[in-house]
XYZ file of N, CA and C in Angstrom:
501
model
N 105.135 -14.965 -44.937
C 105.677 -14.732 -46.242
C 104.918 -13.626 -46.951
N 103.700 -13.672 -46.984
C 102.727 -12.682 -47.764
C 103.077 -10.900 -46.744
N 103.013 -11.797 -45.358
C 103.568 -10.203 -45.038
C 104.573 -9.639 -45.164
N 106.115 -9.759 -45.439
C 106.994 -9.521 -45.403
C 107.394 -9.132 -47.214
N 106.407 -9.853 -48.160
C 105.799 -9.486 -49.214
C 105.439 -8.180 -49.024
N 104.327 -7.896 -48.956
C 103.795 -6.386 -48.674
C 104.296 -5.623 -48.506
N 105.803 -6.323 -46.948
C 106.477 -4.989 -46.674
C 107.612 -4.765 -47.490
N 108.365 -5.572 -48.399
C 108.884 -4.981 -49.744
C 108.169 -3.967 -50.523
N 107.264 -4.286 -50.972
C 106.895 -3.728 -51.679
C 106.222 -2.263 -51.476
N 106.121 -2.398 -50.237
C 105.577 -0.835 -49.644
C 107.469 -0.219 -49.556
N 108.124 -0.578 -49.013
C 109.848 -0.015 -48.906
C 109.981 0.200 -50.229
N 109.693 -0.569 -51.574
C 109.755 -0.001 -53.089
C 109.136 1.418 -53.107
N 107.505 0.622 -52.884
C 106.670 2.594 -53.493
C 107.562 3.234 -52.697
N 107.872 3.365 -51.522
C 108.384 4.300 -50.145
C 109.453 5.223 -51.321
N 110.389 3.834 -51.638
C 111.543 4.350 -52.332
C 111.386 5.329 -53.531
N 110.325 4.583 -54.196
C 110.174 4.978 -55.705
C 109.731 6.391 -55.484
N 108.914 6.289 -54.172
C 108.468 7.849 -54.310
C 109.290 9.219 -54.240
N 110.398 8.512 -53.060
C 111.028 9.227 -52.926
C 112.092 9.671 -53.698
N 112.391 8.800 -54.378
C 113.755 9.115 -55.248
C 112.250 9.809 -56.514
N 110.985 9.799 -56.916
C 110.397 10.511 -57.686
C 110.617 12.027 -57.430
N 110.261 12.229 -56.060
C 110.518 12.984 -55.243
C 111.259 14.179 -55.787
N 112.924 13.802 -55.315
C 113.815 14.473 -55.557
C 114.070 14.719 -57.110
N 113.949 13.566 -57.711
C 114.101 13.921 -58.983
C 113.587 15.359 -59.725
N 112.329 15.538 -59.257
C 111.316 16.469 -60.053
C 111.611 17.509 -59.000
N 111.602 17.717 -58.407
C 112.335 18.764 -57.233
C 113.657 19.386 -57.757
N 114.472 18.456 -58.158
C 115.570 18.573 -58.443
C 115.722 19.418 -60.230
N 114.938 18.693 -60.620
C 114.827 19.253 -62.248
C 114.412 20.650 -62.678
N 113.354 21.064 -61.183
C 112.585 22.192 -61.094
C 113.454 23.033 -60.720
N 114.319 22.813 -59.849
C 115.780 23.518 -59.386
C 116.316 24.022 -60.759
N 117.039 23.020 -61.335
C 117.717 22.902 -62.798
C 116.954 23.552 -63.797
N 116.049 23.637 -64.131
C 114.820 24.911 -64.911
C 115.009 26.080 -64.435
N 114.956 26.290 -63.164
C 114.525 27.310 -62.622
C 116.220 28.098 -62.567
N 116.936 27.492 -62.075
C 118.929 27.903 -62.936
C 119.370 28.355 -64.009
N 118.555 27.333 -64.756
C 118.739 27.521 -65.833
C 117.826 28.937 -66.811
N 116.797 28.741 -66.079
C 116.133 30.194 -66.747
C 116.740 31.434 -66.431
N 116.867 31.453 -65.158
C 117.912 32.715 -63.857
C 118.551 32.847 -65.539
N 119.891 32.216 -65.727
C 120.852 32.269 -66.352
C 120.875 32.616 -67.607
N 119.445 31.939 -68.595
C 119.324 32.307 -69.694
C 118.689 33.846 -69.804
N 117.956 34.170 -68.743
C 117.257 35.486 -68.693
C 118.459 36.797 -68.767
N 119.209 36.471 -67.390
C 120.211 37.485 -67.384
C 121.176 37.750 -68.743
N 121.504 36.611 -69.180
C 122.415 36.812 -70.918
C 121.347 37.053 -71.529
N 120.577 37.534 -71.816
C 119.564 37.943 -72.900
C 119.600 39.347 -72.267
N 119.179 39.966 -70.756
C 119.235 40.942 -70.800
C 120.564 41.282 -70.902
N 121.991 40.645 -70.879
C 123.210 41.816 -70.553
C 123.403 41.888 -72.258
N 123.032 40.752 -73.080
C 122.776 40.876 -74.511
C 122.316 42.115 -75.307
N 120.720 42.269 -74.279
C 119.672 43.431 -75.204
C 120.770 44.929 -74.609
N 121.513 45.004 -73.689
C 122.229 46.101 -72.704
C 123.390 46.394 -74.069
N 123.985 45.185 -74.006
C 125.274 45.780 -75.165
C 124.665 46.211 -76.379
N 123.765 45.546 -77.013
C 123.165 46.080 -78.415
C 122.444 47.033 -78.165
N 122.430 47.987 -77.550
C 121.301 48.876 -77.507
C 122.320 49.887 -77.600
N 123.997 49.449 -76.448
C 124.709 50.272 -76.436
C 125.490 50.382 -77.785
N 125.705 49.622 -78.414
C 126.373 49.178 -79.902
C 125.473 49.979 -80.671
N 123.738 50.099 -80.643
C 123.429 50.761 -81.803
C 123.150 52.234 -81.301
N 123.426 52.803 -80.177
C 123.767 54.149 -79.541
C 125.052 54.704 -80.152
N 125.712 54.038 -80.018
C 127.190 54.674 -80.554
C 127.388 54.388 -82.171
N 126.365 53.373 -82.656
C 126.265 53.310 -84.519
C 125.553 54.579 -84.484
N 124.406 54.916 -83.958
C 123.433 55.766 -84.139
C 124.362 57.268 -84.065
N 125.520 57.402 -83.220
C 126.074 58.982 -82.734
C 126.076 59.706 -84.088
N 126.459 59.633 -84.815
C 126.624 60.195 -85.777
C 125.254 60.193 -87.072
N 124.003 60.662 -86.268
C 122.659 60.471 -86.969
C 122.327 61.914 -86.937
N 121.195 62.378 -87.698
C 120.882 63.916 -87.240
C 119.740 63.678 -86.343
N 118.754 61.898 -86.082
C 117.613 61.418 -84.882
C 118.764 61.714 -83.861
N 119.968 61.548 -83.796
C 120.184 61.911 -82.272
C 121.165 63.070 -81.999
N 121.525 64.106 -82.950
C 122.352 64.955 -83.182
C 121.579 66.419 -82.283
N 121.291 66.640 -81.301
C 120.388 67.917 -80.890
C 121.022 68.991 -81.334
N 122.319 69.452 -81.700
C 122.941 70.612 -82.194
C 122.351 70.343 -83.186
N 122.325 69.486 -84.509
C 121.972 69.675 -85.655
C 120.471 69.891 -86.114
N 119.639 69.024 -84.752
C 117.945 69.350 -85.026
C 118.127 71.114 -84.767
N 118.784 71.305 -83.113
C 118.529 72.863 -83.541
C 118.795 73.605 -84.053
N 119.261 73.563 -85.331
C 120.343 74.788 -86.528
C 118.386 74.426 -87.636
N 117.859 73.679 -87.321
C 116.306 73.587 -87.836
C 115.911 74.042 -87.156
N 115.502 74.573 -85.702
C 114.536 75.259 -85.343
C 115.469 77.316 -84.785
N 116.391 76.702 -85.023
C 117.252 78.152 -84.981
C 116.683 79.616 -85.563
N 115.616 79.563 -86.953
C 115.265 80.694 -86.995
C 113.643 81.059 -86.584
N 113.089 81.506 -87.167
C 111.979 81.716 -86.962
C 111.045 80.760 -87.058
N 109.649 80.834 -86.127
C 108.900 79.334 -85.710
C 108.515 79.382 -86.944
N 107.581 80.605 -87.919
C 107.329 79.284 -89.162
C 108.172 78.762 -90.578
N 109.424 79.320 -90.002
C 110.659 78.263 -90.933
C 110.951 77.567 -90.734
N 110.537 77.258 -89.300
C 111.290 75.535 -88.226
C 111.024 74.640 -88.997
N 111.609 73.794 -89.295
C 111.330 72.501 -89.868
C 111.465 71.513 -88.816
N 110.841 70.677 -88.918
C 110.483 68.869 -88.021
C 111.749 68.332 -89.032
N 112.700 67.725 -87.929
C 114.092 66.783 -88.616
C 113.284 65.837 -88.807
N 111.932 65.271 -88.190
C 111.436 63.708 -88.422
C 110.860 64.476 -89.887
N 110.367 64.932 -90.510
C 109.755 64.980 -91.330
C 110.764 65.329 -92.898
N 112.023 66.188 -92.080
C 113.149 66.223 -93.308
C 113.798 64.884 -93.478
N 114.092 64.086 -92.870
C 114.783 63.064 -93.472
C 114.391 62.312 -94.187
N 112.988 61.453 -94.039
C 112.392 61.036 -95.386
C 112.446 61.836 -96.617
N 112.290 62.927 -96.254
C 111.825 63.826 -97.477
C 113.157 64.276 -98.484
N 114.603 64.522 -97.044
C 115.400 64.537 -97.901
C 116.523 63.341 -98.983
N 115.859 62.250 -98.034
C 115.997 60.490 -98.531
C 115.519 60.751 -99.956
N 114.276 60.644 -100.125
C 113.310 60.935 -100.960
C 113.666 61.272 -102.425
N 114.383 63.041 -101.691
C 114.493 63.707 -103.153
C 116.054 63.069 -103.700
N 116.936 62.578 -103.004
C 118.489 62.038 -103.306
C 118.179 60.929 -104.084
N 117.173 60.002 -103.687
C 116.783 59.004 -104.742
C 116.182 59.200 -105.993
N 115.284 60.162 -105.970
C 114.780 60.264 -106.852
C 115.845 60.516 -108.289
N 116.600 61.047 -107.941
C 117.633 61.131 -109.149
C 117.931 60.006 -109.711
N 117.612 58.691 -109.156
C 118.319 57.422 -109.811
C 117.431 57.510 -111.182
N 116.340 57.978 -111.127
C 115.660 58.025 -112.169
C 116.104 58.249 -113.750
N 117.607 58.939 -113.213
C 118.030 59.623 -114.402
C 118.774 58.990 -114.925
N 118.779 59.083 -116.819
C 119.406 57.721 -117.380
C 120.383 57.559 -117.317
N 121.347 58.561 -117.495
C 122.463 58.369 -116.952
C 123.134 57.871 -115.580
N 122.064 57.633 -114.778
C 122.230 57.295 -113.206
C 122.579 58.716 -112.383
N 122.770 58.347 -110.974
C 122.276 59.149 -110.001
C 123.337 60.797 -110.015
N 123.368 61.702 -110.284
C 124.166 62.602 -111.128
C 124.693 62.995 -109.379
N 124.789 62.596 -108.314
C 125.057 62.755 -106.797
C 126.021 61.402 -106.604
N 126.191 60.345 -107.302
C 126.913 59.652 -106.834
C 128.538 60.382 -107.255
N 128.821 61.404 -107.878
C 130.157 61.757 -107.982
C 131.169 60.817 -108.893
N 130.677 60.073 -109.432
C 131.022 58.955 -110.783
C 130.263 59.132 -112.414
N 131.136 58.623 -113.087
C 130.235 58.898 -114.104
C 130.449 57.335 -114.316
N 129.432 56.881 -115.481
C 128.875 55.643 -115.799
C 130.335 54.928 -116.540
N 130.845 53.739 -116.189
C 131.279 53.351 -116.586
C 131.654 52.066 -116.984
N 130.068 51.311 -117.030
C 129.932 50.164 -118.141
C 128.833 50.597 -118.191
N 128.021 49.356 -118.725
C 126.294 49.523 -119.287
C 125.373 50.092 -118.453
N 125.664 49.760 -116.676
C 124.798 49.978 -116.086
C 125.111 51.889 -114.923
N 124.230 52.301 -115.041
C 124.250 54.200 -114.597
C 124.168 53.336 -112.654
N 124.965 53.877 -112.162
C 125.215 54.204 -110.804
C 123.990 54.645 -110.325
N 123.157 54.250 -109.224
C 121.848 54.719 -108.528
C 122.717 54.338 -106.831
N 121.952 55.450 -106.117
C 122.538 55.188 -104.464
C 121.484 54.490 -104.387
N 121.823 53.529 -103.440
C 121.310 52.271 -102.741
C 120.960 52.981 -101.689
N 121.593 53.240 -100.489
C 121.152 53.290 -98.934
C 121.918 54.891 -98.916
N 120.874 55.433 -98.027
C 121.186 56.928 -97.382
C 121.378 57.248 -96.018
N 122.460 57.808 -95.257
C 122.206 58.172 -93.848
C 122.477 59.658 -93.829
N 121.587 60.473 -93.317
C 121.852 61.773 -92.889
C 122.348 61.724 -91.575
N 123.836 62.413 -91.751
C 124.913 62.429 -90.767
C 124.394 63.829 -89.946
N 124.020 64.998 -89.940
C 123.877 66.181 -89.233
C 122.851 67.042 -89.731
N 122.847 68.303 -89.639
C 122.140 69.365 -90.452
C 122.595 69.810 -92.357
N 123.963 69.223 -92.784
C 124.817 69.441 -93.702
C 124.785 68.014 -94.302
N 125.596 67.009 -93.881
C 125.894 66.156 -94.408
C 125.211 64.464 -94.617
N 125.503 64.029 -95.416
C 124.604 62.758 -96.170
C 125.939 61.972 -96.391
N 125.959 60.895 -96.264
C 126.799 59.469 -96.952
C 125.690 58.817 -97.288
N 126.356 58.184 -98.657
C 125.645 57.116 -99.269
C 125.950 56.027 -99.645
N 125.686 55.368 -100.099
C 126.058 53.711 -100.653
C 125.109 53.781 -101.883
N 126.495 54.151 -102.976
C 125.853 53.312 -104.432
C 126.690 52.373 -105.300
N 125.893 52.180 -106.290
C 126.537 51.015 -107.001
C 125.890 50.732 -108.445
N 126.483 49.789 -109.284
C 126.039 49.924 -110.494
C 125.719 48.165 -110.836
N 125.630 47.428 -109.829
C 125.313 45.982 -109.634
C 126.384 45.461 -110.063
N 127.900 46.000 -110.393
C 128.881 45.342 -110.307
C 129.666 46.050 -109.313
N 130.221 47.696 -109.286
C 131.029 47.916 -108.793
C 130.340 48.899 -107.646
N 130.878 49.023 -106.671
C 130.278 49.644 -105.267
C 131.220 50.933 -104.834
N 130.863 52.032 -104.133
C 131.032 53.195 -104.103
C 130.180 54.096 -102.741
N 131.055 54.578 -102.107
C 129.928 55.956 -101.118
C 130.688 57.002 -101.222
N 129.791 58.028 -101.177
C 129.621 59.586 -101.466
C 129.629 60.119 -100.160
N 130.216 61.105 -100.312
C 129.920 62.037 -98.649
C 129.175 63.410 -99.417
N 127.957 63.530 -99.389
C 127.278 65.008 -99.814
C 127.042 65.756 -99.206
N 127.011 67.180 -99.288
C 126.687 68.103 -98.416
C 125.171 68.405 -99.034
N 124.260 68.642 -98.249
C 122.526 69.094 -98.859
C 122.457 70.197 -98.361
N 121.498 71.602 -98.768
C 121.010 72.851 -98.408
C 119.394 72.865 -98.292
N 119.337 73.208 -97.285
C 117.086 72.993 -97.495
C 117.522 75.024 -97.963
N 116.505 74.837 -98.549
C 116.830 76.248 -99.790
C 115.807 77.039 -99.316
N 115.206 78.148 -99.146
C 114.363 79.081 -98.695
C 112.704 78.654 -99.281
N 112.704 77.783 -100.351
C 111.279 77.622 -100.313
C 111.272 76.375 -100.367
N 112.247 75.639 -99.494
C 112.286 74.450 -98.971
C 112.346 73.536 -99.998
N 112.844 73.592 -100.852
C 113.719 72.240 -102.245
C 114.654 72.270 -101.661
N 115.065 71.290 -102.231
C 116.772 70.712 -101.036
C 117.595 70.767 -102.400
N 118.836 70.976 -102.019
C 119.884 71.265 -103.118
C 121.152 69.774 -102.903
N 121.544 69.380 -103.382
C 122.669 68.611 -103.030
C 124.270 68.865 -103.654
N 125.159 68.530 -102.801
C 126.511 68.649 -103.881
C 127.436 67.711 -103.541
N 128.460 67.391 -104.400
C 128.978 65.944 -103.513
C 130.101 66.899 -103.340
N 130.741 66.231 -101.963
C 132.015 66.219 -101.489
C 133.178 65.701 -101.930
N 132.820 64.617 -101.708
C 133.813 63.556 -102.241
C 132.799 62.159 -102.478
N 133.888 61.145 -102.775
C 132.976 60.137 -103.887
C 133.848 58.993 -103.998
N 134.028 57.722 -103.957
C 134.979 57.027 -103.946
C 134.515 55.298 -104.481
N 134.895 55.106 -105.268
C 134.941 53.791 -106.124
C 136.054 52.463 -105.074
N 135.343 51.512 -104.665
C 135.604 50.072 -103.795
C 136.186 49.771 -105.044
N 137.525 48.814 -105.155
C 137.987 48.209 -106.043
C 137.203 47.115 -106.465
N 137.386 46.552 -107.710
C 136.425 45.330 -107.959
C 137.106 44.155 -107.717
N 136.229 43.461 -106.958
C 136.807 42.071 -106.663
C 136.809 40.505 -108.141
């Protein structure tokens, strides 16, 4: 009796081990699938957004090479660095919000209490700027044309200018 005892109970561990066994074998499988799977959608993920902000980006003067070179087009010490004009020409477009009347580039004139200031700037080429302004009620973008001027002040003029209906 005591032996046939024993040998249950050794056929249990036997079992237990084995079905431990597979289990954790099995799970390590299932991790290891499962990572495969989560890895690859993250990279075909980072692949489309990179391509999504390539084709947001086409129309930038960071990736425009005709438009960096109409900046290095004349003589080397008139070349201007595009990395160094776009802050600068960010810069001076804002700075106008300063003015009480609001931003005299948004192509609107004030029409309640609060003066129009541009919010967000993208320089489209060597010429052109869109903007996003607003007066904290009503919203608006500008298409401007800018000139870097011979002793390098930047000039601006609007194109056109267009008021979002109010919701």
């Amino acid at each position: 009796m005591k032996k046939s005892l024993f040998l249950y109970v050794f056929i249990i561990l036997v079992l237990m081990n084995i079905f431990t066994y597979m289990f954790y074998s099995k799970q390590v499988a299932f991790e290891q699938d499962r990572y495969e799977k989560v890895t690859n959608k993250l990279k075909e993920d980072v692949s489309s957004l990179t391509t999504k902000l390539s084709d947001a980006n086409y129309f930038s003067l960071e990736k425009n090479e005709n438009a960096q070179n109409y900046f290095d087009a004349g003589s080397s010490e008139k070349a201007i660095q595009y990395e160094k004009l776009i802050p600068y020409v960010t810069e001076k477009l804002l700075d106008f919000n300063s003015n009480a009347k609001g931003n005299p580039y948004v192509g609107q004139d004030k029409l309640g209490e609060n003066k129009f200031i541009i919010n967000k700037v993208k320089i489209l080429n060597h010429r052109w700027i869109i903007a996003d302004f607003s007066d904290g009620d009503i919203w608006g973008e500008v298409l401007l044309k800018y000139f870097v001027n011979e002793d390098e002040s930047i000039s601006f003029e609007v194109n056109q200018s267009l008021l979002y209906p109010k919701q």
